[in-house]
XYZ file of N, CA and C in Angstrom:
393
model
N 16.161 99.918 48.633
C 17.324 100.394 47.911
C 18.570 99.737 48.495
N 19.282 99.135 47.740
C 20.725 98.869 48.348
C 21.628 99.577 48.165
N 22.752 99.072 49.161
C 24.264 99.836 49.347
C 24.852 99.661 48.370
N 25.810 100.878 48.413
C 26.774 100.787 46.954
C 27.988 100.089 47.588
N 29.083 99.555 47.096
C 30.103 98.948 47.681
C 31.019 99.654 46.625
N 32.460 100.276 47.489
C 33.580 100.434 46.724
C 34.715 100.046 46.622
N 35.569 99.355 46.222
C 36.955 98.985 47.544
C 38.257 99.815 46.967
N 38.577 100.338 47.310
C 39.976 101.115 47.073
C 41.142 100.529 47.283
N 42.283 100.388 46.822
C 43.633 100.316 47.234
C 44.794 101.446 47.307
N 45.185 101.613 48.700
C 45.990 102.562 48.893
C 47.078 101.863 48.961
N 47.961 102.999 48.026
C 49.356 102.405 47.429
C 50.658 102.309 48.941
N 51.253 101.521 48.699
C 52.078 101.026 49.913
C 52.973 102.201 50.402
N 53.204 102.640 51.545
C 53.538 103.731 51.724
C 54.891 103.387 52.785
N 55.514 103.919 53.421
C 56.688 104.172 54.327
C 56.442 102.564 55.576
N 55.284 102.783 55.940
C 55.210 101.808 57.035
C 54.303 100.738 56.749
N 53.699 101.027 56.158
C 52.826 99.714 55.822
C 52.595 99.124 53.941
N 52.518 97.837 53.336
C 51.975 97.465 52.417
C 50.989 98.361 52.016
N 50.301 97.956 50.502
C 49.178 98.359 49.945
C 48.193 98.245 51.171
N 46.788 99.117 51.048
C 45.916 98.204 51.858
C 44.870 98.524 51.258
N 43.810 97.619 51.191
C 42.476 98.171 51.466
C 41.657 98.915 52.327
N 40.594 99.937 51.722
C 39.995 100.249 52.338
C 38.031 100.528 51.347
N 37.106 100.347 52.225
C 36.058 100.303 51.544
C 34.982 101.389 51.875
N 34.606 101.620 51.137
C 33.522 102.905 50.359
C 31.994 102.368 50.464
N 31.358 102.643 51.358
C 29.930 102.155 51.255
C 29.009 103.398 50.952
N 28.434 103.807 49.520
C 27.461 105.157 49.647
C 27.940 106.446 49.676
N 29.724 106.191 49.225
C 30.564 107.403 49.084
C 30.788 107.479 50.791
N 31.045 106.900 51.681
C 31.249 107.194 53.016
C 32.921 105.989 53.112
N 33.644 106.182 53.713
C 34.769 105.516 54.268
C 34.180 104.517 55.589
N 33.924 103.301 55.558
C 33.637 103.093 56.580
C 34.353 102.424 57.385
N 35.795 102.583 57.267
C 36.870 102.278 58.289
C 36.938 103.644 59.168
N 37.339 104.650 58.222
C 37.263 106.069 58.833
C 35.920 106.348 60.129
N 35.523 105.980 60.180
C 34.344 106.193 61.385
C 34.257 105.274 62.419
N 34.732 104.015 62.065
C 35.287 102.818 62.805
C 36.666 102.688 63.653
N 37.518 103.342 63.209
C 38.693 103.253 63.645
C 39.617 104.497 63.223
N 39.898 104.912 64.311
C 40.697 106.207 64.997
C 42.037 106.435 63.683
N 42.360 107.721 63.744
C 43.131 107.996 62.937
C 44.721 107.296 62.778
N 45.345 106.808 62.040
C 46.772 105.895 62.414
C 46.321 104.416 62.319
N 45.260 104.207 62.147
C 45.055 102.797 62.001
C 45.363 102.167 60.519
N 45.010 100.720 60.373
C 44.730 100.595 58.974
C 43.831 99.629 58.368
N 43.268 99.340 57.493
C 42.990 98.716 56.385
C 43.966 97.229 56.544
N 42.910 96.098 56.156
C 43.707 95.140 55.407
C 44.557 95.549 54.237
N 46.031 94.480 54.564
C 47.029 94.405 53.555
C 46.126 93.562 52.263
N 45.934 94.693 50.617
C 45.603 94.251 49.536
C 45.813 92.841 49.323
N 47.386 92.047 49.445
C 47.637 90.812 49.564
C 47.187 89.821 50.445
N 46.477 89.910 51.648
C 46.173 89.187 52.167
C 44.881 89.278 51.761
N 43.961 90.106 51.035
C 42.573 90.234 51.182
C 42.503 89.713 49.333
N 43.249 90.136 48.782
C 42.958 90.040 46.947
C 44.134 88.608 46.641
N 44.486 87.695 47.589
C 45.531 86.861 46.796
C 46.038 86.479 45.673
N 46.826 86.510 45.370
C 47.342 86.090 43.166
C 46.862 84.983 43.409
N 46.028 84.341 42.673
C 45.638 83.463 41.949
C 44.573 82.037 42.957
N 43.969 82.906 43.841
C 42.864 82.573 44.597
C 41.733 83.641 44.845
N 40.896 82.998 44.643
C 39.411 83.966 44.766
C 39.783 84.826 46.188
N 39.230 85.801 46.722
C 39.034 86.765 47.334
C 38.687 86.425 48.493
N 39.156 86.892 49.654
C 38.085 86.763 50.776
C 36.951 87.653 51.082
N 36.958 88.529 50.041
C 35.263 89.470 49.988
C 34.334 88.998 49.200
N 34.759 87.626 48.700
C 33.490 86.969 47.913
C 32.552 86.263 48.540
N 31.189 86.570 48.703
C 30.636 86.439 49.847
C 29.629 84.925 49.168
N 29.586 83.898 50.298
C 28.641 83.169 49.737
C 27.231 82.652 50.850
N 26.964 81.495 50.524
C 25.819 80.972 51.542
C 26.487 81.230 53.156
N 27.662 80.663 53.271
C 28.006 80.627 54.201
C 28.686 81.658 55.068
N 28.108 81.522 56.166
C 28.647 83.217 56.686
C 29.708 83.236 57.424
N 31.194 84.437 56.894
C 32.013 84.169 57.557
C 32.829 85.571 58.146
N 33.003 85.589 58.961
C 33.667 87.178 59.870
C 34.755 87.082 58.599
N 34.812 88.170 58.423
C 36.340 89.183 57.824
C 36.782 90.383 58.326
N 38.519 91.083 58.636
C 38.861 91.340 59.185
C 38.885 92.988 57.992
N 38.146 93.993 58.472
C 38.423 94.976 57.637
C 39.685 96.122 57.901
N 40.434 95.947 59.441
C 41.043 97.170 59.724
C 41.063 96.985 61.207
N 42.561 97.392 61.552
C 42.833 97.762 63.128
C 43.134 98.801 63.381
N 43.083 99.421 64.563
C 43.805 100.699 65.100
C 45.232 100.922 64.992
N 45.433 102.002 65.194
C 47.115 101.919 65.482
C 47.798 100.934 66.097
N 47.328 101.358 67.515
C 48.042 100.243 68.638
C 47.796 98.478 68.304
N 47.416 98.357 67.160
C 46.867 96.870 66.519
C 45.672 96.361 67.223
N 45.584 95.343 66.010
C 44.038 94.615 66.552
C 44.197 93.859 67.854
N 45.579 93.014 68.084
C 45.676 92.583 69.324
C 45.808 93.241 70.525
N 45.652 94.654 70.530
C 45.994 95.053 71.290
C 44.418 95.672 72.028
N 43.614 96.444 70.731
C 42.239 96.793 71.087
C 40.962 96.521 70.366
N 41.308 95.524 69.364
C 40.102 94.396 68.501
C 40.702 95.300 67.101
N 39.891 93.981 66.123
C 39.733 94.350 64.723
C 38.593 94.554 64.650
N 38.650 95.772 63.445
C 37.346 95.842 62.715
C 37.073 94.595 61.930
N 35.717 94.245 62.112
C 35.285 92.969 61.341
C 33.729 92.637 60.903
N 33.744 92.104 60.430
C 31.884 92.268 60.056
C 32.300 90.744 59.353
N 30.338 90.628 59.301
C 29.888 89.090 59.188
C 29.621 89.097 57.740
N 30.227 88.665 56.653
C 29.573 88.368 55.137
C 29.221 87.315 54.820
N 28.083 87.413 53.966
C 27.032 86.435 53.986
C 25.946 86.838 52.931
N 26.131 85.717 51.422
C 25.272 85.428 50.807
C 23.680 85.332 50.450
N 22.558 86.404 50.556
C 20.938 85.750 50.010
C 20.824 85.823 49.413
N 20.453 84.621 48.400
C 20.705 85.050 46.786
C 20.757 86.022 46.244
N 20.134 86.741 45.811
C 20.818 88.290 44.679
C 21.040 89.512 46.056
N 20.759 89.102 47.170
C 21.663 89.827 48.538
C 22.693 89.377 49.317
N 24.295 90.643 49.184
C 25.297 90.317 50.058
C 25.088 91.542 51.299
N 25.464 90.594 52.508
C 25.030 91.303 53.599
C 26.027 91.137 54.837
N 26.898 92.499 54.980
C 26.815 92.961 55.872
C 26.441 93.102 57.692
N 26.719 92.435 58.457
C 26.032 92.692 59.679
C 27.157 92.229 60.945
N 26.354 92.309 61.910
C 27.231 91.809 63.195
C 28.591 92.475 63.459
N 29.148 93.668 63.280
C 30.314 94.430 63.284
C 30.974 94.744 64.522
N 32.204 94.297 64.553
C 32.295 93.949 65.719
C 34.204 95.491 65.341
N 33.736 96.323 66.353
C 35.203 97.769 66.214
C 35.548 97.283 67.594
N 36.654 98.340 67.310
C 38.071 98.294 68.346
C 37.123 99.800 69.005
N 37.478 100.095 70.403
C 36.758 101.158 70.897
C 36.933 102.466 69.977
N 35.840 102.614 69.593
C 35.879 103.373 68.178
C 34.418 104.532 68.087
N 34.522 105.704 67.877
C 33.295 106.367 68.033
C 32.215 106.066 67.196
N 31.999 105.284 66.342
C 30.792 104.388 65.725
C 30.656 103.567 65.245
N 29.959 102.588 65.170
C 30.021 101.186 64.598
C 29.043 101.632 63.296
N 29.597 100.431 62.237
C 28.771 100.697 61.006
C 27.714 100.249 60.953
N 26.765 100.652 60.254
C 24.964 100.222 60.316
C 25.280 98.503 59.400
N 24.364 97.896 59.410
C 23.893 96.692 58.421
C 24.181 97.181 57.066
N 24.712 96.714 56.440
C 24.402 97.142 54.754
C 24.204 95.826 54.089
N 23.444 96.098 53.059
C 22.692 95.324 52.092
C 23.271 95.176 50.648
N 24.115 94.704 49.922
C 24.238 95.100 48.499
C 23.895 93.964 47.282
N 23.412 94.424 46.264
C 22.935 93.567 45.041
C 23.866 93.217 44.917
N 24.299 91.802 44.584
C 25.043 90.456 44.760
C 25.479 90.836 43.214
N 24.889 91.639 42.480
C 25.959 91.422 40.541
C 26.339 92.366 41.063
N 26.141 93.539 41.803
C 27.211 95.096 41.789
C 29.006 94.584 42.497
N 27.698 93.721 44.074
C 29.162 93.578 44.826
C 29.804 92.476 44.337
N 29.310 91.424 43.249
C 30.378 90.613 42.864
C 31.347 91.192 41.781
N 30.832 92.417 41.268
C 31.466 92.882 40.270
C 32.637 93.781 40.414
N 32.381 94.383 41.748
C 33.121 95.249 42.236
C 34.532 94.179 42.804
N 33.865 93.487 43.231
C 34.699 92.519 44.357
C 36.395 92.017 42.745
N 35.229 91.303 41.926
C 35.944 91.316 40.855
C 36.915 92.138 40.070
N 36.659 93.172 39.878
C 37.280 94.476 39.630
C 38.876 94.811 40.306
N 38.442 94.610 41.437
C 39.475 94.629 42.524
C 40.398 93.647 42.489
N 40.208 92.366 42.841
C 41.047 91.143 42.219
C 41.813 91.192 41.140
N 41.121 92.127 39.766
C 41.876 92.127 38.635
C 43.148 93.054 38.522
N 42.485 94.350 39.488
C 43.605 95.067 39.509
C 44.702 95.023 40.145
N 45.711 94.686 39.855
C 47.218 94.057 41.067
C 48.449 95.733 40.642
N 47.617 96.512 39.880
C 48.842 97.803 39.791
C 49.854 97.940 41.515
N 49.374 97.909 42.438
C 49.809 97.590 43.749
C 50.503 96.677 44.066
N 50.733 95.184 43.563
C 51.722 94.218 43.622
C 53.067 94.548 42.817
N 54.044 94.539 43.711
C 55.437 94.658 44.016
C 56.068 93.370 43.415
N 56.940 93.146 42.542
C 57.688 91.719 42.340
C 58.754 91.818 42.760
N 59.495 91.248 43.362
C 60.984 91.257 43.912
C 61.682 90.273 42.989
């Protein structure tokens, strides 16, 4: 059985940009990773206008940065995990938290859900600000 993938955008608030945050199986899995006050990638750096995504996962496997603590990632690591393409499987692994009371398991997801989702997300820019 594979993982469900969700990605949310939380609307830009007092101190920080939009950000992402992601939903694996109805679970938050920044929330278990990283201590309360932290955050999520900024939506804009992760969904760019008018470049593919950095959650589009392919053959090649590459760390992405999901979320730091309060005190920032330079200060006590980013949340990050390894994405990576097998054909009709995107995967999840190698997760590397900031001292954090659990690291996330491996997840597995069907490559049309999470490209679709991934897609979904990209389309929606209600969160982009024009000045």
């Amino acid at each position: 059985m594979f993982d469900h993938l969700e990605i949310r955008v939380l609307p830009p608030g007092p101190r920080f940009a939009a950000q992402l945050r992601f939903w694996v199986n109805g679970e938050d899995v920044f929330e278990g990773a990283v201590y309360e006050g932290g955050r999520g990638p900024f939506a804009a750096d992760v969904l760019p206008a008018g470049r593919p995504s950095l959650l589009r996962a392919t053959s090649e496997a590459r760390r992405l940065e999901l979320g730091e603590p309060e005190c920032t990632g330079g200060c006590c690591g980013f949340l990050s995990v390894v994405v990576q393409r097998f054909g009709d499987i995107v995967q999840w692994s190698d997760w590397e938290v900031p001292p954090a009371p659990a690291s996330p398991p491996e997840f597995h997801f069907d490559a049309s859900q999470y490209d679709a989702e991934v897609a979904r997300a990209e389309a929606g820019r209600w969160w982009q600000v024009h000045m």
